[in-house]
Every structure is written in C-alpha cells, then in structure tokens.
C-alpha cells in the first residue's frame, strides 16, 4: 500500500461561548482506495500567527506521497525534521504532526479492519472519566453565568469540573463557594488550572487562598518551562501538581527536577498518538500518573484520545476531552458520545478511529484560511466571544 494524495480542509466552528475555533481536517489517500482521516485541532491559539494552507499541503505531500502508511515511525521522524519541537505549549508544529499521525493510525486500522485501540495495543477500558471546563473569570458577573453552566451540565451527567483560575481571584472564590453551597459533594472540582499565567509564588498564594474549597489537583502553576519553580511549588503544596507535556525535552526536565505528580498528556500537544504513547510510557517508568489533556478537539481528535486512553495502564486521574460538547456543530456523521460523565471509546466493531466525515456539515463550516484577524490575546487565552469585551 502506498500513499497517493493528501487533502487538508479548514473549518471554523463556533464554541458555545461564541469563540470560533479553526481546525484542519486531514485526509490521507492510498492506491488501495482506503482513506485515513485525522484532525489538526484548534489552530486559533497563541502564538498569534497563522499558517498558509497551500504551502502546508505541498510540504506534507512531499513527505507523505509514495510512503507506506504503516511506516509510522519513519514518517514521524521526517515530520519532526520539518516541524520540530519548540518547547512551547501551543506549538503549531505539534498540531500539524498530530493530525497526520492520527490519519495514519486511522488508515492502518481500516486496512487491518481493527480499531485504533487494538492497533496500538488493546483496550484496558471502554470509557474514560472526564470533566467539563469552566473558563476563566475576568469579571464578577461571570460567576453566575458559570454556575448556570454547572447546573445545566450536571443535569446532563457531568459531575466533575475543571476551573481555569488566576485572572480574578475574588470571582474564582465566589464561584467555588457557590458550587460548594449548591451542590456539596455531588459535584467535584478536578483542578485549579492556572495555564502558566502566574509565576509559582503567585500561584502558591492563590492556591492557599482557595484551599478552603475541595479540589483534586493544581495544573500549570508556573510559567512555561520553569522546572525549578514547578518543583518549588510542588514541595510547598498539599495538592498534587499536573503539567502538560509539549516536548520530550520538557518532559525529561520535569522528570529530572521531580516537578510534577501527574503528566497531562494529549496527542495535540506532543505531536500525535505515537508520541503520546511514548510520553505515557516515560511517565510510567518515572512512577508518575497520567491524565488525558485537551485543546477542545472535535470528534475526530477526541476519538483519537479515547482510543489512546483506553490503552494506557497509568491513566489514573479524571481526564479533560469534552471538546465536542463545547461546540455548536461537528464534522462527522457519528460524533463521539458521553454518558454519565464518561467519554465512551468508539466501538471495536468500527475500524480505525471509527469516524465518518459528514460533508454537508464540513461544507457548512468550511473557511478559506487559518487567520483570525483582530481577535485579542485574552480572547485567545480564555476562549471568549470575539464580540465580548
């Protein structure tokens, strides 16, 4: 089997907040008329630049066409040469490699008539506990809006939430107080997520202030790549510390400094299922737990994470992939499903990732480029509406 062509299609899909996230749908075609699909998820992130889709298509075709799609390691090596790790959380090269790697896994699973979970080692679980995100408070009036989100999502079966914090601690405290008073032990806060907005000393002060309320862990409580600061925070706090993995050098430094308790691993941030499996294995060797992170993918990207998570032995904490629940639409005929706060792994009876493209929806959301004009930095950080000030 040989790869004969590549097609990239850009879609812009609104979140429930009104923010429009742009994604790239990947199709890798072969001489045996099997097509693998993947997703370069959520390019609408900092750093504040966009890519030329025609140039990207040409570069990727030069790497892929003529290759055997089962040569995943070889292809990933070539992709890394063209789109190297940059030690940055939202590095767009990782997003690109992730989409290609997912499509290769989908293609190989389809060729073998097995699911991706079976292709990468088999299933340990058929569903993954997930949390719903509550985005960062900037103003006190947003507290009631976010409490209403908890009420509505709790009715849908979500009983664990992740709270982005650090912009307005008065509002963060008011929200946590409101959740505790209204829901008690029926609702859990998985984490306080600082997203690298504060240095470790500021984050430590914030956590001490909010420690009157129950939460399971603290995420990203230091500036990016401050491994010593992350360690200092960890040894001074009672809660376990989690951090995303966005390069193998960064993961090595976190292991060397003993900076974290839990590695937040997501294919989008480390460059694909292949690399995410390596990162999870490194965590296991280091005696660390894992959870699945997210940039809030559509169903293709979320399905890839579900297959990955189903095969990990050290996935021991509540994970984050609830992206399809945050958007007003999707681009597949059979979106991933959630049940009682769990992400269901696509059926083993469906080969590959188990996703079928819906071209009616794709054409509805299709856009020409990845640029987003005058969207402000705080909108990119907090995923708020382009019209909300």
XYZ file of C-alpha atoms in Angstrom:
389
model
C 0.000 0.000 0.000
C 1.255 3.468 -0.903
C 0.074 6.963 -0.036
C -1.054 8.734 -3.188
C -2.536 12.045 -2.037
C -3.287 14.364 0.861
C -6.174 16.782 1.300
C -6.478 19.444 4.013
C -9.799 21.208 4.663
C -10.201 24.108 7.097
C -13.371 24.519 9.149
C -14.310 27.263 11.601
C -16.790 26.077 14.226
C -18.214 28.291 16.993
C -17.949 27.266 20.614
C -20.884 27.725 22.950
C -19.119 30.925 24.112
C -19.220 32.341 20.580
C -15.472 31.956 20.007
C -14.740 30.444 16.587
C -12.057 27.741 16.598
C -10.454 26.719 13.332
C -9.466 23.113 12.696
C -7.913 21.291 9.737
C -9.436 18.011 8.567
C -6.777 15.641 7.222
C -7.434 13.009 4.550
C -4.599 10.669 3.533
C -5.456 8.634 0.409
C -3.884 5.424 -0.871
C -3.600 3.307 -4.010
C -5.905 0.735 -2.393
C -8.710 3.328 -2.086
C -8.507 3.420 1.703
C -8.545 6.913 3.200
C -7.364 7.796 6.701
C -8.820 10.836 8.438
C -7.274 12.976 11.152
C -7.677 16.378 12.765
C -5.275 19.257 13.343
C -7.284 20.681 16.198
C -7.933 24.276 17.241
C -5.322 26.414 15.477
C -6.992 29.506 16.978
C -4.474 29.766 19.787
C -1.459 31.792 20.695
C 1.161 32.343 19.312
C -0.676 34.969 17.267
C 0.200 33.852 13.738
C -1.424 31.610 11.156
C -0.218 29.154 8.508
C -0.662 29.103 4.729
C -2.706 26.001 3.974
C -1.467 25.671 0.383
C 2.167 25.731 1.445
C 1.446 23.302 4.290
C -0.280 20.898 1.886
C 2.664 20.978 -0.523
C 5.222 20.316 2.245
C 3.220 17.424 3.695
C 2.668 15.862 0.268
C 6.429 15.912 -0.330
C 6.858 13.903 2.874
C 3.918 11.507 2.548
C 3.264 10.625 -1.093
C 4.851 7.306 -2.021
C 5.279 6.176 1.575
C 3.831 3.021 3.104
C 1.299 4.302 5.684
C 2.408 1.570 8.097
C 5.843 3.204 8.289
C 4.521 5.459 11.051
C 7.816 5.811 12.918
C 9.718 6.743 9.750
C 7.079 9.270 8.719
C 7.044 10.797 12.205
C 10.825 11.165 12.055
C 10.545 13.107 8.800
C 7.680 15.207 10.130
C 9.759 16.128 13.167
C 12.548 17.382 10.883
C 10.129 19.713 9.106
C 8.058 20.665 12.165
C 10.438 20.427 15.154
C 9.606 20.674 18.833
C 9.962 24.237 20.099
C 9.387 23.841 23.865
C 6.178 25.880 23.593
C 2.754 24.810 24.873
C 0.757 25.714 21.754
C 3.452 24.969 19.176
C 1.620 24.660 15.860
C 4.129 22.135 14.503
C 2.871 19.673 17.110
C -0.708 20.290 15.924
C 0.337 19.504 12.347
C 2.167 16.291 13.249
C -0.762 15.210 15.418
C -3.241 15.448 12.540
C -1.059 13.408 10.193
C -0.274 10.791 12.842
C -3.979 10.346 13.667
C -4.845 9.907 9.983
C -2.096 7.290 9.598
C -3.445 5.363 12.587
C -6.966 5.582 11.172
C -5.752 4.374 7.779
C -3.810 1.422 9.193
C -6.715 0.398 11.410
C -9.047 0.447 8.418
C -6.594 -1.576 6.324
C -6.429 -4.240 9.054
C -10.163 -3.946 9.871
C -9.441 -3.242 13.530
C -9.918 -0.198 15.732
C -7.034 2.113 16.589
C -7.213 0.936 20.212
C -6.469 -2.622 19.074
C -3.801 -1.373 16.651
C -1.847 0.356 19.450
C -2.035 -2.444 21.983
C -5.597 -3.239 23.007
C -8.179 -1.871 25.400
C -7.945 -1.709 29.150
C -11.191 0.245 29.485
C -14.190 1.115 27.331
C -14.923 4.525 28.851
C -12.875 7.357 30.341
C -13.976 9.658 33.157
C -13.872 13.285 32.000
C -14.509 16.742 33.406
C -16.223 19.775 31.925
C -14.205 23.028 31.741
C -15.270 26.271 33.389
C -13.444 29.083 31.657
C -11.579 31.810 33.453
C -13.407 34.567 35.312
C -12.390 38.070 34.357
C -15.404 39.800 35.900
C -17.560 39.065 38.935
C -20.728 38.976 36.827
C -19.377 35.882 35.071
C -19.694 33.853 38.280
C -23.448 33.332 37.944
C -23.041 32.502 34.247
C -20.569 29.758 35.145
C -22.726 28.430 37.971
C -25.517 28.070 35.432
C -23.154 26.043 33.221
C -22.512 23.702 36.158
C -26.261 23.343 36.729
C -27.036 22.520 33.097
C -24.083 20.173 32.596
C -24.777 18.407 35.890
C -28.242 17.623 34.557
C -26.548 16.067 31.509
C -24.419 13.774 33.680
C -21.205 15.761 34.175
C -20.313 15.828 37.867
C -16.612 16.788 37.671
C -15.419 20.224 36.552
C -12.066 21.870 35.825
C -11.762 25.547 36.757
C -9.420 27.934 34.949
C -8.202 30.439 37.538
C -5.822 33.299 38.097
C -7.330 36.391 36.465
C -9.843 37.368 39.168
C -9.388 35.511 42.450
C -12.431 37.182 44.035
C -14.582 35.723 41.276
C -12.808 32.340 41.461
C -13.530 32.189 45.192
C -17.151 33.237 44.719
C -17.624 30.505 42.120
C -16.109 27.784 44.313
C -18.225 28.956 47.226
C -21.350 28.847 45.062
C -20.612 25.310 43.867
C -19.973 24.078 47.398
C -23.137 25.618 48.801
C -25.405 24.471 45.985
C -24.028 21.011 45.175
C -21.968 19.872 48.142
C -20.300 16.532 47.453
C -22.442 15.858 44.353
C -20.065 17.967 42.229
C -16.263 17.730 42.292
C -13.673 20.238 41.138
C -10.908 18.270 39.462
C -8.376 21.065 39.278
C -7.448 24.690 39.508
C -5.816 25.363 36.132
C -3.505 28.408 36.075
C -2.435 27.889 32.432
C 1.012 29.402 33.156
C -0.475 32.866 33.758
C 1.234 33.310 37.147
C 4.703 32.548 38.431
C 4.920 29.792 41.036
C 4.982 32.147 44.033
C 1.851 33.983 42.897
C 0.157 30.669 42.145
C 1.064 29.350 45.610
C -0.562 32.371 47.257
C -3.678 31.889 45.128
C -3.920 28.178 45.995
C -3.576 28.890 49.718
C -6.433 31.382 49.434
C -8.671 28.901 47.582
C -7.751 25.840 49.668
C -10.828 26.264 51.834
C -12.664 24.552 48.963
C -12.244 20.990 47.727
C -10.306 20.354 44.532
C -8.192 17.407 43.480
C -5.075 18.926 41.887
C -3.380 22.078 40.624
C -2.410 22.446 36.967
C 0.275 24.572 35.299
C 1.081 26.753 38.368
C 4.313 28.241 36.956
C 5.465 29.964 33.803
C 6.288 27.677 30.899
C 9.461 25.620 31.264
C 10.218 26.865 34.791
C 11.040 23.380 36.048
C 12.679 24.530 39.274
C 9.743 26.817 40.061
C 7.308 23.992 39.392
C 9.293 21.813 41.810
C 9.293 24.540 44.459
C 5.526 24.868 44.129
C 5.047 21.101 44.356
C 7.026 20.623 47.565
C 5.234 23.506 49.285
C 1.669 22.482 48.363
C -0.521 19.676 49.702
C -2.313 19.043 46.388
C -0.762 17.001 43.570
C 0.600 19.012 40.637
C -0.125 18.349 36.974
C 1.561 19.764 33.884
C 1.113 19.283 30.139
C 3.751 17.518 28.066
C 4.607 19.521 24.937
C 8.066 18.172 24.120
C 10.212 15.230 25.173
C 12.962 17.566 26.356
C 10.440 19.344 28.571
C 9.168 16.007 29.951
C 12.754 14.923 30.643
C 13.383 18.124 32.603
C 10.188 17.665 34.625
C 11.229 14.111 35.491
C 14.781 15.220 36.313
C 13.544 18.022 38.588
C 10.734 15.860 40.030
C 8.457 18.802 39.186
C 5.081 17.064 38.893
C 2.941 14.238 40.189
C 0.737 13.848 37.110
C 1.604 14.232 33.442
C -1.137 15.827 31.341
C -0.710 14.053 28.002
C -2.545 14.893 24.811
C -1.700 13.961 21.205
C -2.317 17.545 20.081
C 0.403 18.993 22.334
C 3.065 16.301 21.884
C 2.537 15.670 18.170
C 0.324 12.609 17.797
C -0.759 9.258 19.202
C 2.704 7.811 18.573
C 4.418 10.420 20.736
C 1.662 10.420 23.350
C 2.209 6.688 23.882
C 5.933 7.373 24.393
C 5.198 10.177 26.859
C 2.830 7.940 28.833
C 5.447 5.174 28.902
C 8.088 7.628 30.155
C 5.678 8.725 32.886
C 5.098 5.094 33.870
C 8.843 4.415 34.111
C 9.228 7.542 36.258
C 6.432 6.367 38.562
C 4.077 9.171 37.565
C 0.357 9.085 36.809
C -1.314 10.433 33.682
C -4.454 12.143 32.556
C -5.591 12.999 29.034
C -5.456 16.715 28.273
C -7.209 18.666 25.546
C -7.265 21.799 23.447
C -11.000 21.064 22.925
C -10.974 18.944 19.789
C -13.836 17.975 17.501
C -14.963 14.350 17.355
C -12.066 13.054 15.236
C -9.442 14.407 17.627
C -11.468 13.320 20.645
C -11.895 9.811 19.236
C -8.113 9.586 18.822
C -7.702 10.463 22.511
C -10.355 7.952 23.523
C -8.548 5.141 21.686
C -5.253 6.243 23.225
C -6.669 6.500 26.743
C -8.318 3.100 26.516
C -4.869 1.502 26.153
C -2.945 3.324 28.925
C -2.182 1.473 32.152
C -1.348 4.636 34.128
C -4.366 6.749 33.195
C -5.477 7.114 36.807
C -6.986 10.601 37.015
C -10.067 12.236 35.524
C -9.302 13.487 32.017
C -10.247 16.569 30.006
C -11.522 15.703 26.486
C -15.034 17.172 26.296
C -14.463 19.289 23.185
C -17.455 18.077 21.152
C -19.736 19.226 23.983
C -18.321 22.769 23.733
C -19.058 23.344 20.042
C -22.278 24.179 18.222
C -21.514 21.653 15.474
C -19.210 18.854 14.329
C -17.943 17.418 11.047
C -18.699 13.686 11.388
C -21.884 11.676 10.992
C -21.358 9.835 14.275
C -19.894 12.177 16.926
C -18.266 10.696 19.993
C -20.635 10.010 22.880
C -20.659 10.893 26.568
C -22.564 9.007 29.235
C -22.825 9.881 32.945
C -19.663 11.968 32.793
C -17.660 9.415 30.786
C -16.265 9.591 27.265
C -17.153 6.333 25.522
C -14.416 4.753 23.432
C -15.688 4.155 19.851
C -16.805 0.591 19.257
C -14.208 -2.036 18.429
C -16.539 -3.030 15.553
C -15.685 0.234 13.751
C -12.229 0.106 12.117
C -9.726 2.897 12.569
C -10.876 5.833 14.670
C -14.499 4.922 13.937
C -15.359 8.338 12.484
C -17.138 9.069 9.158
C -16.878 12.548 7.640
C -20.117 14.497 7.104
C -19.525 16.636 4.018
C -22.766 18.536 4.410
C -21.523 19.841 7.758
C -17.968 20.308 6.513
C -19.174 22.495 3.644
C -21.337 24.439 6.092
C -18.345 25.337 8.281
C -15.635 25.414 5.599
C -13.397 28.521 5.535
C -10.526 29.588 3.295
C -7.675 30.185 5.744
C -6.441 29.848 9.308
C -6.142 33.558 10.111
C -8.483 35.202 12.627
C -7.935 38.919 12.248
C -8.123 41.172 15.298
C -9.008 38.631 17.996
C -7.418 39.845 21.232
C -4.909 37.968 23.364
C -7.367 37.468 26.249
C -9.938 36.009 23.851
C -7.352 33.504 22.640
C -6.411 32.654 26.228
C -9.931 32.443 27.637
C -11.834 31.286 24.501
C -14.413 34.070 24.813
C -16.565 35.547 22.085
C -14.966 37.871 19.561
C -17.662 40.405 20.453
C -17.298 40.179 24.241
C -15.081 42.858 25.809
